[in-house]
Amino acid sequence: MSLINLIDLPVYGDGRGDLSSLEVGKDVPFDIERVYYLYNLGESPRGFHAHRYLQQLAICVNGHCKFLLDDGTRREEVVLTKPNQGLLIRRAMWREMREFSNDCVILVLASAHYDEKDYIRNYSEFLSFAKGE
Ligand code: T46
């Protein structure tokens, strides 16, 4: 099974433009407890961590960017270019983000509030954690 799980979101377009919506239980497979967004992104890559329990859906609502996902045994990359497509990031998945376009905005829906204790920011520690899963 691919690590890259893309969820296509509905687009309601007409002469005025496009509108996409997300519904918990239909488009998003977890309850949304937090929303955040990344913008004014430069050349520095981000991420380089995994989460013990957090699940997230990342949508590049403007521009494009590259995500790398790693489950401890495999690494896969995807370029996000569509505002109507979300990348599901399951728990226990190392992620790295890079190659942001100047106009890139990434909207992230998260299954829990921010909790630094849920982060694994050391790759060796992540590999041990992933092995125990
Ligand atoms: C992820 C990727 C896609 C908060 O105070 N609250 C928050 O909700 C978040 C997400 C971050 N922060 C603080 C913690 C750090 O001091 O914002 C600062 C930057 O966070 P971080 O270095 O973790 O940012 P990224 O871009 O490396 O990772 C973020 C998320 O943290 C992470 O869960 O999956 O975006």
Coordinates of N, CA and C and ligand atoms in Angstrom, one line a residue:
M1 N 0.8 -1.2 0.0 CA 0.0 0.0 0.0 C 0.9 1.2 0.0
S2 N 0.5 2.2 -0.9 CA 1.3 3.4 -1.0 C 1.2 4.2 0.3
L3 N 2.3 4.9 0.7 CA 2.3 5.8 1.8 C 1.5 7.1 1.5
I4 N 1.4 7.4 0.1 CA 0.8 8.6 -0.3 C -0.7 8.4 -0.5
N5 N -1.4 8.9 0.4 CA -2.9 8.7 0.4 C -3.5 10.1 0.1
L6 N -3.9 10.3 -1.2 CA -4.5 11.5 -1.6 C -6.0 11.5 -1.6
I7 N -6.6 12.5 -1.0 CA -8.1 12.5 -0.9 C -8.6 13.6 -1.8
D8 N -9.4 13.3 -2.8 CA -10.0 14.3 -3.7 C -11.2 14.9 -3.0
L9 N -11.2 16.2 -3.0 CA -12.2 17.0 -2.4 C -13.2 17.5 -3.5
P10 N -14.5 17.6 -3.1 CA -15.4 18.1 -4.1 C -15.1 19.5 -4.5
V11 N -15.4 19.8 -5.8 CA -15.2 21.2 -6.3 C -16.6 21.7 -6.8
Y12 N -17.1 22.8 -6.2 CA -18.3 23.4 -6.7 C -17.9 24.6 -7.5
G13 N -17.8 24.5 -8.8 CA -17.3 25.6 -9.6 C -18.5 26.2 -10.4
D14 N -18.4 27.5 -10.6 CA -19.4 28.1 -11.6 C -18.7 29.3 -12.1
G15 N -19.4 30.1 -12.8 CA -18.8 31.3 -13.4 C -18.1 32.3 -12.4
R16 N -18.4 32.1 -11.1 CA -17.8 33.0 -10.1 C -16.5 32.5 -9.5
G17 N -16.2 31.2 -9.8 CA -15.0 30.6 -9.3 C -15.2 29.3 -8.7
D18 N -14.3 28.8 -7.9 CA -14.4 27.4 -7.3 C -14.6 27.4 -5.8
L19 N -15.3 26.4 -5.3 CA -15.4 26.3 -3.9 C -15.2 24.8 -3.5
S20 N -14.4 24.5 -2.6 CA -14.3 23.1 -2.1 C -14.6 23.0 -0.7
S21 N -15.2 21.9 -0.3 CA -15.6 21.8 1.1 C -15.1 20.4 1.7
L22 N -15.0 20.4 3.0 CA -14.6 19.2 3.7 C -15.5 18.8 4.7
E23 N -16.0 17.6 4.8 CA -16.9 17.2 5.9 C -16.2 16.0 6.6
V24 N -16.3 16.2 8.0 CA -15.7 15.1 8.8 C -16.6 13.8 8.6
G25 N -15.9 12.7 8.5 CA -16.6 11.4 8.4 C -16.8 11.1 6.9
K26 N -16.7 12.1 6.0 CA -16.9 11.9 4.6 C -15.6 12.1 3.8
D27 N -15.1 13.3 4.0 CA -13.8 13.6 3.3 C -12.6 13.5 4.2
V28 N -12.9 13.7 5.5 CA -11.8 13.7 6.5 C -12.0 12.6 7.5
P29 N -11.1 11.6 7.5 CA -11.4 10.4 8.4 C -11.1 10.5 9.8
F30 N -11.1 11.7 10.4 CA -10.9 11.9 11.8 C -11.6 13.2 12.2
D31 N -11.9 13.4 13.5 CA -12.5 14.6 14.0 C -11.4 15.7 14.0
I32 N -11.8 16.9 13.5 CA -10.8 18.0 13.4 C -10.8 18.8 14.7
E33 N -9.7 18.8 15.4 CA -9.5 19.5 16.6 C -8.7 20.8 16.5
R34 N -8.0 20.9 15.3 CA -7.1 22.1 15.2 C -6.9 22.3 13.7
V35 N -6.8 23.6 13.3 CA -6.5 24.0 11.9 C -5.3 24.9 12.0
Y36 N -4.3 24.7 11.2 CA -3.2 25.7 11.1 C -2.8 25.8 9.6
Y37 N -2.0 26.9 9.3 CA -1.6 27.0 7.9 C -0.2 27.6 7.9
L38 N 0.5 27.2 6.8 CA 1.9 27.6 6.6 C 2.0 28.5 5.4
Y39 N 2.7 29.6 5.5 CA 2.7 30.6 4.4 C 4.0 31.4 4.5
N40 N 4.3 32.2 3.6 CA 5.6 33.0 3.5 C 6.7 32.0 3.6
L41 N 6.6 30.9 2.9 CA 7.6 29.8 3.0 C 8.8 30.1 2.1
G42 N 10.0 29.9 2.5 CA 11.2 30.2 1.7 C 11.8 28.9 1.2
E43 N 13.2 28.9 1.3 CA 13.9 27.7 0.7 C 14.2 26.7 1.8
S44 N 13.9 27.0 3.1 CA 14.3 26.1 4.1 C 13.2 24.9 4.2
P45 N 13.7 23.7 4.1 CA 12.8 22.6 4.3 C 12.2 22.6 5.7
R46 N 11.0 22.0 5.9 CA 10.4 21.9 7.2 C 10.0 20.5 7.5
G47 N 9.4 20.3 8.7 CA 9.0 19.0 9.1 C 10.1 18.3 9.9
F48 N 10.6 17.2 9.3 CA 11.7 16.4 10.0 C 11.2 15.9 11.4
H49 N 10.0 15.4 11.4 CA 9.5 14.8 12.6 C 8.4 13.8 12.3
A50 N 8.0 13.1 13.3 CA 6.8 12.2 13.1 C 5.9 12.6 14.4
H51 N 4.7 12.1 14.3 CA 3.8 12.2 15.5 C 3.4 10.8 16.0
R52 N 3.4 10.7 17.3 CA 3.0 9.4 17.9 C 1.6 9.1 17.6
Y53 N 0.7 10.0 17.7 CA -0.8 9.7 17.5 C -1.5 10.6 16.5
L54 N -0.9 11.8 16.3 CA -1.7 12.8 15.5 C -1.9 12.4 14.1
Q55 N -3.1 12.6 13.6 CA -3.4 12.4 12.1 C -3.6 13.8 11.5
Q56 N -3.3 13.9 10.3 CA -3.5 15.2 9.7 C -3.9 15.1 8.2
L57 N -4.5 16.1 7.7 CA -4.8 16.2 6.3 C -4.2 17.6 5.8
A58 N -3.2 17.5 4.9 CA -2.5 18.7 4.4 C -3.0 19.0 3.0
I59 N -3.4 20.3 2.8 CA -3.9 20.7 1.5 C -3.1 21.9 1.1
C60 N -2.5 21.8 -0.1 CA -1.8 23.0 -0.6 C -2.8 23.9 -1.3
V61 N -3.4 24.8 -0.6 CA -4.5 25.6 -1.2 C -4.0 26.6 -2.2
N62 N -2.7 26.9 -2.2 CA -2.2 27.8 -3.2 C -0.8 27.4 -3.6
G63 N -0.4 27.5 -4.8 CA 1.0 27.2 -5.2 C 1.2 25.7 -5.2
H64 N 2.5 25.3 -4.9 CA 2.8 23.9 -4.9 C 4.0 23.6 -3.9
C65 N 4.1 22.4 -3.5 CA 5.2 22.0 -2.6 C 5.4 20.5 -2.6
K66 N 6.5 20.0 -2.1 CA 6.8 18.6 -2.1 C 6.7 18.1 -0.6
F67 N 6.1 16.9 -0.5 CA 6.0 16.2 0.8 C 6.8 14.9 0.7
L68 N 7.6 14.6 1.6 CA 8.1 13.2 1.7 C 7.5 12.5 3.0
L69 N 7.1 11.3 2.8 CA 6.6 10.5 3.9 C 7.4 9.3 4.1
D70 N 7.7 8.9 5.3 CA 8.5 7.7 5.6 C 7.9 7.0 6.8
D71 N 7.6 5.7 6.6 CA 7.0 4.9 7.7 C 8.1 4.1 8.4
G72 N 9.3 4.4 8.2 CA 10.4 3.6 8.9 C 11.0 2.5 8.0
T73 N 10.3 2.2 7.0 CA 10.8 1.1 6.1 C 10.9 1.7 4.6
R74 N 10.0 2.6 4.3 CA 9.9 3.1 2.9 C 9.8 4.6 3.0
R75 N 10.2 5.3 1.9 CA 10.1 6.7 1.7 C 9.4 7.0 0.4
E76 N 8.4 7.8 0.4 CA 7.7 8.2 -0.9 C 7.5 9.7 -0.9
E77 N 7.5 10.3 -2.1 CA 7.4 11.7 -2.2 C 6.1 12.0 -3.1
V78 N 5.6 13.2 -2.9 CA 4.5 13.7 -3.7 C 4.6 15.2 -3.8
V79 N 4.2 15.7 -5.0 CA 4.1 17.1 -5.1 C 2.6 17.5 -5.1
L80 N 2.3 18.4 -4.1 CA 0.9 18.8 -4.0 C 0.7 20.1 -4.8
T81 N -0.2 20.1 -5.7 CA -0.4 21.2 -6.6 C -1.9 21.6 -6.7
K82 N -2.8 20.9 -6.0 CA -4.2 21.1 -6.2 C -4.9 21.6 -4.9
P83 N -5.7 22.6 -4.9 CA -6.4 23.1 -3.7 C -7.6 22.1 -3.4
N84 N -7.9 21.2 -4.3 CA -9.0 20.3 -4.0 C -8.5 18.9 -3.8
Q85 N -7.2 18.8 -3.3 CA -6.7 17.4 -3.0 C -5.9 17.5 -1.6
G86 N -6.3 16.6 -0.7 CA -5.6 16.6 0.6 C -4.7 15.4 0.7
L87 N -3.6 15.6 1.4 CA -2.6 14.4 1.6 C -2.9 14.0 3.1
L88 N -3.3 12.7 3.2 CA -3.6 12.2 4.5 C -2.3 11.7 5.1
I89 N -1.9 12.3 6.3 CA -0.7 11.9 7.0 C -1.1 11.1 8.2
R90 N -0.9 9.8 8.1 CA -1.3 9.0 9.3 C -0.3 9.1 10.4
R91 N -0.6 8.6 11.6 CA 0.3 8.6 12.7 C 1.5 7.8 12.4
A92 N 2.6 8.1 13.2 CA 3.8 7.3 13.1 C 4.4 7.4 11.7
M93 N 4.4 8.6 11.1 CA 4.9 8.8 9.8 C 5.9 10.0 9.8
W94 N 7.1 9.7 9.5 CA 8.1 10.8 9.4 C 7.7 11.7 8.1
R95 N 7.8 13.0 8.3 CA 7.5 13.9 7.1 C 8.5 15.0 7.0
E96 N 8.8 15.3 5.7 CA 9.6 16.4 5.4 C 8.9 17.2 4.2
M97 N 9.0 18.5 4.3 CA 8.4 19.3 3.3 C 9.4 20.3 2.7
R98 N 9.4 20.4 1.4 CA 10.4 21.3 0.7 C 9.9 21.8 -0.6
E99 N 10.7 22.5 -1.3 CA 10.4 23.0 -2.7 C 9.1 23.8 -2.7
F100 N 9.0 24.7 -1.8 CA 7.7 25.5 -1.8 C 7.8 26.6 -2.9
S101 N 6.7 26.7 -3.6 CA 6.6 27.9 -4.6 C 6.4 29.1 -3.7
N102 N 6.7 30.3 -4.4 CA 6.7 31.5 -3.6 C 5.3 31.8 -3.1
D103 N 4.3 31.3 -3.8 CA 2.9 31.6 -3.4 C 2.3 30.5 -2.6
C104 N 3.1 29.6 -2.1 CA 2.6 28.3 -1.5 C 1.9 28.6 -0.1
V105 N 0.7 28.1 0.0 CA 0.0 28.2 1.3 C -0.5 26.7 1.6
I106 N -0.1 26.2 2.8 CA -0.5 24.8 3.1 C -1.5 24.9 4.3
L107 N -2.7 24.4 4.1 CA -3.7 24.3 5.2 C -3.6 22.9 5.8
V108 N -3.6 22.8 7.1 CA -3.5 21.5 7.7 C -4.6 21.3 8.7
L109 N -5.3 20.3 8.6 CA -6.4 19.9 9.5 C -5.8 18.8 10.4
A110 N -5.9 18.9 11.7 CA -5.3 18.0 12.6 C -6.3 17.4 13.6
S111 N -6.0 16.2 14.0 CA -6.9 15.4 14.9 C -6.8 15.8 16.3
A112 N -5.9 16.6 16.7 CA -5.7 16.9 18.1 C -5.1 18.3 18.3
H113 N -5.2 18.9 19.5 CA -4.5 20.1 19.8 C -3.0 20.0 19.7
Y114 N -2.3 21.1 19.6 CA -0.9 21.1 19.6 C -0.3 20.5 20.9
D115 N 0.6 19.5 20.8 CA 1.2 18.9 21.9 C 2.6 18.5 21.6
E116 N 3.6 19.2 22.1 CA 5.0 18.9 21.7 C 5.4 17.5 22.1
K117 N 4.7 16.9 23.1 CA 5.1 15.6 23.6 C 4.7 14.5 22.5
D118 N 3.8 14.9 21.6 CA 3.4 13.9 20.6 C 4.4 13.9 19.4
Y119 N 5.4 14.8 19.4 CA 6.4 14.9 18.3 C 7.6 14.0 18.6
I120 N 8.0 13.3 17.5 CA 9.3 12.6 17.6 C 10.2 13.4 16.6
R121 N 11.2 14.1 17.1 CA 12.0 15.0 16.2 C 13.4 14.4 15.9
N122 N 13.6 13.2 16.4 CA 14.9 12.6 16.2 C 14.7 11.3 15.3
Y123 N 15.4 11.2 14.2 CA 15.1 10.2 13.2 C 15.4 8.8 13.8
S124 N 16.4 8.6 14.6 CA 16.7 7.3 15.1 C 15.6 6.9 16.1
E125 N 15.2 7.8 16.9 CA 14.1 7.6 17.8 C 12.8 7.2 17.1
F126 N 12.6 7.8 15.9 CA 11.4 7.5 15.1 C 11.5 6.1 14.6
L127 N 12.7 5.7 14.1 CA 12.9 4.3 13.6 C 12.6 3.3 14.7
S128 N 13.0 3.5 15.9 CA 12.7 2.6 17.0 C 11.2 2.5 17.3
F129 N 10.6 3.7 17.3 CA 9.2 3.8 17.5 C 8.4 3.1 16.4
A130 N 8.8 3.3 15.2 CA 8.1 2.7 14.0 C 8.2 1.1 14.1
K131 N 9.4 0.7 14.5 CA 9.6 -0.8 14.6 C 8.7 -1.4 15.6
G132 N 8.4 -0.7 16.7 CA 7.6 -1.2 17.8 C 6.1 -1.2 17.5
E133 N 5.7 -0.5 16.4 CA 4.3 -0.4 16.0 C 3.7 -1.7 15.6
Ligands
T46_1 C1 3.4 18.9 10.6 C2 3.8 19.8 9.5 C3 3.0 19.6 8.2 C4 2.4 25.7 17.6 O1 2.6 26.5 18.6 N1 1.1 25.3 17.3 C5 0.8 24.5 16.3 O2 -0.3 24.1 16.1 C6 1.9 24.1 15.4 C7 1.7 23.3 14.2 C8 3.2 24.6 15.6 N2 3.4 25.4 16.7 C9 4.7 26.0 16.9 C10 5.8 25.0 17.3 C11 7.0 25.6 16.7 O3 7.6 26.6 17.7 O4 5.1 26.6 15.7 C12 6.5 26.4 15.5 C13 6.8 25.8 14.2 O5 6.4 24.4 14.3 P1 7.2 23.2 13.5 O6 8.6 23.4 13.6 O7 6.7 21.9 14.1 O8 6.6 23.4 12.0 P2 6.8 22.4 10.8 O9 6.4 23.2 9.6 O10 8.1 21.8 10.8 O11 5.7 21.3 11.0 C14 4.3 21.6 11.1 C15 3.6 20.8 12.2 O12 4.2 21.1 13.4 C16 3.6 19.4 12.0 O13 2.7 18.7 12.9 O14 3.0 17.8 10.3 O15 3.7 21.2 9.8

